[in-house]
PDB file of C-alpha atoms in Angstrom:
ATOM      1  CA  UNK A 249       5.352 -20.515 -19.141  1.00  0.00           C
ATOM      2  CA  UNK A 250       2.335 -18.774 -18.974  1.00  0.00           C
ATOM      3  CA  UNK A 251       3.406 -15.338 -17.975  1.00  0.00           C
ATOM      4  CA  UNK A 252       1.390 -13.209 -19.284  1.00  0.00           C
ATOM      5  CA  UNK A 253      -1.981 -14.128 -17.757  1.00  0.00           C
ATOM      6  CA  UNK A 254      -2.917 -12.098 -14.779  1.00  0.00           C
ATOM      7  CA  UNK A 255      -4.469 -13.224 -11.234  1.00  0.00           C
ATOM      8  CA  UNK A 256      -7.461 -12.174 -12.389  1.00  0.00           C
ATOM      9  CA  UNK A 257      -7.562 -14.157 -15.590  1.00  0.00           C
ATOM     10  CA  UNK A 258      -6.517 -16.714 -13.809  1.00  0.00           C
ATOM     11  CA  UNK A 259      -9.475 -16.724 -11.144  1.00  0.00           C
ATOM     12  CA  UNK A 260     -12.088 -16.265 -13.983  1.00  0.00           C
ATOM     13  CA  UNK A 261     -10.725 -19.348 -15.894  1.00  0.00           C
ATOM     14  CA  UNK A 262     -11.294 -21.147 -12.410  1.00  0.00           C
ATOM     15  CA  UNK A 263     -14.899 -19.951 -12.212  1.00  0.00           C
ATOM     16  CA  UNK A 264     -14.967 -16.853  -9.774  1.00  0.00           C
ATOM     17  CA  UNK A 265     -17.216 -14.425 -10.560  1.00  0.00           C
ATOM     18  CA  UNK A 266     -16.724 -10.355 -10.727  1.00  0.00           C
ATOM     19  CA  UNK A 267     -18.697 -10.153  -7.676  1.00  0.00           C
ATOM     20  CA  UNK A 268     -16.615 -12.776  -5.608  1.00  0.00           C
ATOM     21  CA  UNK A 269     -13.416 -11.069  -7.264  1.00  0.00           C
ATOM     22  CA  UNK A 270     -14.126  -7.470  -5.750  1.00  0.00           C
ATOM     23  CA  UNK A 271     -15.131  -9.107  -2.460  1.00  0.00           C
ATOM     24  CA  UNK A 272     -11.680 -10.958  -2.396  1.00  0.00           C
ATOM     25  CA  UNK A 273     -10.027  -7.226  -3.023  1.00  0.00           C
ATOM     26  CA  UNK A 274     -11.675  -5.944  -0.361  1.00  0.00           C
ATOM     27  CA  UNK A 275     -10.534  -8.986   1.915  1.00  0.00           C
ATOM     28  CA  UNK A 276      -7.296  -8.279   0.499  1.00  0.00           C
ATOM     29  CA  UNK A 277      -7.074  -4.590   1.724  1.00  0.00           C
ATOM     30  CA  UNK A 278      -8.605  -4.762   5.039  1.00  0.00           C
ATOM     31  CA  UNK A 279      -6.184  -7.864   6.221  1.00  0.00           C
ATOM     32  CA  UNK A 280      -3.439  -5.899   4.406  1.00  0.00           C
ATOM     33  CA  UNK A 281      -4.770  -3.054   6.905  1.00  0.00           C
ATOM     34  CA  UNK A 282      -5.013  -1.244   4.174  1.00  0.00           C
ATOM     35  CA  UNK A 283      -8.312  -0.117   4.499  1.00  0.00           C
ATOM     36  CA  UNK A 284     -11.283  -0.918   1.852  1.00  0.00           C
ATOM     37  CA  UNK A 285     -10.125   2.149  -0.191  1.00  0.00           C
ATOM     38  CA  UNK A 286      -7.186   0.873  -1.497  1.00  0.00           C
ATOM     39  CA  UNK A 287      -9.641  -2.811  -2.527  1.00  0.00           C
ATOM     40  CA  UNK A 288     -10.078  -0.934  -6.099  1.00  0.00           C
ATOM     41  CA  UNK A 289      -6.481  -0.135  -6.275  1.00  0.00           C
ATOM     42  CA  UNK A 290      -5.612  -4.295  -6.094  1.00  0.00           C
ATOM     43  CA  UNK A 291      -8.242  -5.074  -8.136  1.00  0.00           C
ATOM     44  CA  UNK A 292      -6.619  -3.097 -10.937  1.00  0.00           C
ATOM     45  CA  UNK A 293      -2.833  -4.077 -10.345  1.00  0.00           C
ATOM     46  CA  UNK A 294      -4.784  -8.336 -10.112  1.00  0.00           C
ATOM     47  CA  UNK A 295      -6.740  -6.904 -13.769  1.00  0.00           C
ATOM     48  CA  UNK A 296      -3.394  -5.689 -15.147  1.00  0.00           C
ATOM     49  CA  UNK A 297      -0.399  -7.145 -13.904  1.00  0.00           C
ATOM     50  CA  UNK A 298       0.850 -10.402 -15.239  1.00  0.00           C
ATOM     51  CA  UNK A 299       1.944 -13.023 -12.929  1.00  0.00           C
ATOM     52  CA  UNK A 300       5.345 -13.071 -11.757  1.00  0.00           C
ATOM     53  CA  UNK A 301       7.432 -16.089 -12.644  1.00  0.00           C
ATOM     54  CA  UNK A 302       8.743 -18.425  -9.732  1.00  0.00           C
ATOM     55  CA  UNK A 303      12.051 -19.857  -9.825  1.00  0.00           C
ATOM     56  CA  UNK A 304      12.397 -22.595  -6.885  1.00  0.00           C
ATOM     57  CA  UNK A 305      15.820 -24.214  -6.521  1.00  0.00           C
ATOM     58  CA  UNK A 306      16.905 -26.870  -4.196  1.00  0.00           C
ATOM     59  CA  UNK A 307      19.997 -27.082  -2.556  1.00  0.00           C
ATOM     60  CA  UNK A 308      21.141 -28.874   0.644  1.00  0.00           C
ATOM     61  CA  UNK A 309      17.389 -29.675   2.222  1.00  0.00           C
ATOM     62  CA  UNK A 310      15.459 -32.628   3.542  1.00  0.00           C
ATOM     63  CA  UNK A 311      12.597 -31.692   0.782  1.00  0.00           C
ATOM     64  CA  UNK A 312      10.690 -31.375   3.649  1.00  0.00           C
ATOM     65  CA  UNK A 313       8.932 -27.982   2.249  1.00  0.00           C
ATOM     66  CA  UNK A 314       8.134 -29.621  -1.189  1.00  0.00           C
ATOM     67  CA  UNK A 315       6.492 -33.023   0.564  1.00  0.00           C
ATOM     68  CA  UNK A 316       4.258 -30.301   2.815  1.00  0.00           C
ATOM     69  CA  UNK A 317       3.700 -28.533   0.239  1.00  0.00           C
ATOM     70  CA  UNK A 318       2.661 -30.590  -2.199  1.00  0.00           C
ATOM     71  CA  UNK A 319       0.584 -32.943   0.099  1.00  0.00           C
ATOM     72  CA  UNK A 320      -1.062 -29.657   1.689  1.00  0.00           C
ATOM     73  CA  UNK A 321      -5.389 -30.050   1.246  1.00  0.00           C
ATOM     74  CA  UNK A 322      -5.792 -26.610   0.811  1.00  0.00           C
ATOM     75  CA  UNK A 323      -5.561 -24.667  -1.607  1.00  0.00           C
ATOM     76  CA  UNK A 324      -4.321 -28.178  -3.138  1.00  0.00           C
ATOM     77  CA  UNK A 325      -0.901 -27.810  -5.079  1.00  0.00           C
ATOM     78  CA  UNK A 326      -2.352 -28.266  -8.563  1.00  0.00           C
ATOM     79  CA  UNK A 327      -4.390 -25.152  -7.836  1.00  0.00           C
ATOM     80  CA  UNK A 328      -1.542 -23.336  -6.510  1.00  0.00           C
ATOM     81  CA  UNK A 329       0.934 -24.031  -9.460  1.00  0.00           C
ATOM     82  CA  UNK A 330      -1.618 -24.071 -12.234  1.00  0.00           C
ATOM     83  CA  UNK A 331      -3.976 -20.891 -10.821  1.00  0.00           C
ATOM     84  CA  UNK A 332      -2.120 -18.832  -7.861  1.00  0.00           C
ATOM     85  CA  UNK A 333       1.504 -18.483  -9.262  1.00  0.00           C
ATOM     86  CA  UNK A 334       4.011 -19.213 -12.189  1.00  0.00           C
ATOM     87  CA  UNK A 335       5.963 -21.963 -11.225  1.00  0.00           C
ATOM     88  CA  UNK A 336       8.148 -21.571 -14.190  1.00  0.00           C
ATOM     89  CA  UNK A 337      11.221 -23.850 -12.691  1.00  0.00           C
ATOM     90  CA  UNK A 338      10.814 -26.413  -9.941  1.00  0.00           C
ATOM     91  CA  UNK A 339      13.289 -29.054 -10.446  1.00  0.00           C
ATOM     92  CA  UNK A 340      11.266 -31.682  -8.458  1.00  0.00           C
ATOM     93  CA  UNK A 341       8.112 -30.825  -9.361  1.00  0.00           C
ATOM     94  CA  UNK A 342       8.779 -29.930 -13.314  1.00  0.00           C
ATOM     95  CA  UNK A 343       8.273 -32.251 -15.726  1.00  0.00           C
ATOM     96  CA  UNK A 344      11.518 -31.430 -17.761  1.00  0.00           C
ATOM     97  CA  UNK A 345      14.524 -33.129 -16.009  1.00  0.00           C
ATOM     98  CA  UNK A 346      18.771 -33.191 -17.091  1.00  0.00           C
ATOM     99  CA  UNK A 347      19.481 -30.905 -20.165  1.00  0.00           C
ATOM    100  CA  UNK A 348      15.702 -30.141 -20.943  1.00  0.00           C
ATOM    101  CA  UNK A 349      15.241 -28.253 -17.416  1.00  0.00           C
ATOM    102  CA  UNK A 350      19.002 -26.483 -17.528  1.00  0.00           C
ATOM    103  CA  UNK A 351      17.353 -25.181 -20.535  1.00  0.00           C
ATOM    104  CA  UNK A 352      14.397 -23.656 -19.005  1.00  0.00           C
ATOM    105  CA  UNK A 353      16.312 -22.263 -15.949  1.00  0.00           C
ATOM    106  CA  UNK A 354      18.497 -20.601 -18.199  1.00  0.00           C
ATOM    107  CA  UNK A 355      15.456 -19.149 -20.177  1.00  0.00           C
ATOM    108  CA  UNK A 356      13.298 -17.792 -17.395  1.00  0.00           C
ATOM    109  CA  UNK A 357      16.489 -15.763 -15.687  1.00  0.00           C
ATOM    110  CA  UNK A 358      17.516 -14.757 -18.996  1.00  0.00           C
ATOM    111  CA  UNK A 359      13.936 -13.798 -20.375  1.00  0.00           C
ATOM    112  CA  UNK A 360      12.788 -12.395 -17.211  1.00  0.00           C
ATOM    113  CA  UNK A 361      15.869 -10.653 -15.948  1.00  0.00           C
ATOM    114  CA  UNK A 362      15.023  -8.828 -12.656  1.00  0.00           C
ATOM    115  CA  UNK A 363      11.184  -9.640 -13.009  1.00  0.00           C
ATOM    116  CA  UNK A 364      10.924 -12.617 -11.097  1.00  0.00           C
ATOM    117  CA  UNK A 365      10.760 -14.732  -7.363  1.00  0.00           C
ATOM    118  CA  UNK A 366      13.411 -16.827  -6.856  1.00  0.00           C
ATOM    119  CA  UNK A 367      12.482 -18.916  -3.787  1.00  0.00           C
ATOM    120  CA  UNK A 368      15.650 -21.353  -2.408  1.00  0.00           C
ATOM    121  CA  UNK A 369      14.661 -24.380  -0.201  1.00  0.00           C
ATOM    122  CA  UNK A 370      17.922 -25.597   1.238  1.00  0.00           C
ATOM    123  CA  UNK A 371      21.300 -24.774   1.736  1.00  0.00           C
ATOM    124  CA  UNK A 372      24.358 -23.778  -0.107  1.00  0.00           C
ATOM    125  CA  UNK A 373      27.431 -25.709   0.848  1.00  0.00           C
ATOM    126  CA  UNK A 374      30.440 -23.353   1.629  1.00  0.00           C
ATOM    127  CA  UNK A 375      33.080 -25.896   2.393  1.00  0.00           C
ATOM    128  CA  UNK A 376      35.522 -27.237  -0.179  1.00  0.00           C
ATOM    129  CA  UNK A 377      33.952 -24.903  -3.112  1.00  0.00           C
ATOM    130  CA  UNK A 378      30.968 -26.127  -2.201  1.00  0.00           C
ATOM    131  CA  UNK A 379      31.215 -29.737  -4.076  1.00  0.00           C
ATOM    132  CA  UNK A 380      29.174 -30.966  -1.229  1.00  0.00           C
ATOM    133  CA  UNK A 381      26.123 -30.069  -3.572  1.00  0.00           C
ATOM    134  CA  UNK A 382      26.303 -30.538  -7.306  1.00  0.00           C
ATOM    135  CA  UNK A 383      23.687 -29.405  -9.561  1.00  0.00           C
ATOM    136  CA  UNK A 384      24.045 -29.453 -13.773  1.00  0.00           C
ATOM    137  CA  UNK A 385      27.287 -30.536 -12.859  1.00  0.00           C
ATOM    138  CA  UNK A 386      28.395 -27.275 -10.999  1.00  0.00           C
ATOM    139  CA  UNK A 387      28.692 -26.471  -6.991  1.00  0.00           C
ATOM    140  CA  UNK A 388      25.175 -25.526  -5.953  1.00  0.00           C
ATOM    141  CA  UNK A 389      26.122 -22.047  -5.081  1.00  0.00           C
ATOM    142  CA  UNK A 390      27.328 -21.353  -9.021  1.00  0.00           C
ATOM    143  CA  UNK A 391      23.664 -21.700  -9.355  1.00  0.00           C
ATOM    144  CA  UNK A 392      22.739 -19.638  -6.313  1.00  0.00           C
ATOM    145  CA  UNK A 393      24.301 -16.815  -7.449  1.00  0.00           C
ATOM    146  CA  UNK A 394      23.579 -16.590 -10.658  1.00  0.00           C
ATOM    147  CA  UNK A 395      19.996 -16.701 -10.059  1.00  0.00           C
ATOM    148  CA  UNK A 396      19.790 -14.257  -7.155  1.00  0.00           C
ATOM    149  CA  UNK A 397      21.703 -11.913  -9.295  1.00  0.00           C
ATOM    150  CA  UNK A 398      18.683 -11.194 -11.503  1.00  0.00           C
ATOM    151  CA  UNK A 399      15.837 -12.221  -9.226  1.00  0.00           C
ATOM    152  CA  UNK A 400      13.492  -9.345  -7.699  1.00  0.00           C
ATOM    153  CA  UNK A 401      13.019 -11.134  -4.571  1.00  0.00           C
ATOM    154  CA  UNK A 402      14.669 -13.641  -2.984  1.00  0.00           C
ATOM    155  CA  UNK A 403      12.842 -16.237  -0.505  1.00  0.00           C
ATOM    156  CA  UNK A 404      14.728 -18.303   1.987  1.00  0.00           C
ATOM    157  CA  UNK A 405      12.248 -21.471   2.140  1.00  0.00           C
ATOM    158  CA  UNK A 406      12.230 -23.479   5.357  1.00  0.00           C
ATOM    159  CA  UNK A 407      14.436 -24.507   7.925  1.00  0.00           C
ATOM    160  CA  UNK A 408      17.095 -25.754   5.617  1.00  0.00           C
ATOM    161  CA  UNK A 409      17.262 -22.623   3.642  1.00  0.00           C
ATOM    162  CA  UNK A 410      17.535 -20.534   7.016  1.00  0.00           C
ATOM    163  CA  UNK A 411      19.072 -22.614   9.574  1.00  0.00           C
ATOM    164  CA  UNK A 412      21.194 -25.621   7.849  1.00  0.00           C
ATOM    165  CA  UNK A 413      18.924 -27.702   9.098  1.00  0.00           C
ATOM    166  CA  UNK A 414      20.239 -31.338   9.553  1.00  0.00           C
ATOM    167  CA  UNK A 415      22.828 -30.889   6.504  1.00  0.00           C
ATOM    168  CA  UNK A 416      24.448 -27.851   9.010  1.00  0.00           C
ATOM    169  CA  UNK A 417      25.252 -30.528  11.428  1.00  0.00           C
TER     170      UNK A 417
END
């Protein structure tokens, strides 16, 4: 977890210049409609600011989101999880699996309590108290719940998460 690295550290490791930076700001602002006055204004929060951590969990889904996006040719997924955002928990994309990646959730919504994204692709079972999904050996929406309760923002990802999808069926 590399959470204390801002965007703007992060685009300079990956080669873009000062110049290209500021012009990105500027981009920034004006599709914002923001206007190019407020380009130095992002360009100091990018400087400053440390990247938030992502938590993504998966409940009842097709992992149709995941396959897009990590088959999507640009930006390319390694850029987007290495360079654009702190994937801090992914449980099909992480490396750490079982035990190891329990672990890890329970760090990042302990650690970063309120501070960061937690994005949900699928659905939470409701029906018989909700053992239609089981994850660490708990009804998905144990899980649900105990990360919205400390996430800053919560992201419904995808038909699944939204709709039900086919699992709503």
């Amino acid at each position: 977890m590399n959470n204390e690295e801002t965007f703007y550290q992060a685009m300079r490791r990956q080669g873009v210049t000062r110049r290209s930076f500021l012009k990105y700001c500027s981009l920034a602002a004006t599709s914002l409609g923001l206007g190019a006055g407020m380009a130095p204004k992002i360009a100091w929060a990018l400087e400053n600011k440390p990247r938030i951590p992502v938590v993504w969990i998966h409940g009842l889904e097709c992992t149709c989101c995941t396959e897009s996006f990590i088959r999507s040719a640009h930006p390319l997924a390694k850029d987007v999880i290495l360079s654009l955002i702190s994937l801090d928990y992914d449980d099909t994309l992480m490396a750490a699996a079982g035990t190891q990646a329990e672990e890890v959730f329970e760090d990042i919504i302990t650690q970063y309590n309120g501070k960061y994204i937690l994005a949900v692709e699928g659905n939470p079972p409701l029906g018989e108290q909700g053992m239609f999904c089981i994850s660490s050996g708990r009804p998905f929406i144990e899980k649900l719940k105990r990360a919205a309760a400390g996430a800053s923002a919560i992201i419904a990802w995808g038909t699944c998460a939204s709709w039900g999808c086919v699992q709503a069926a």
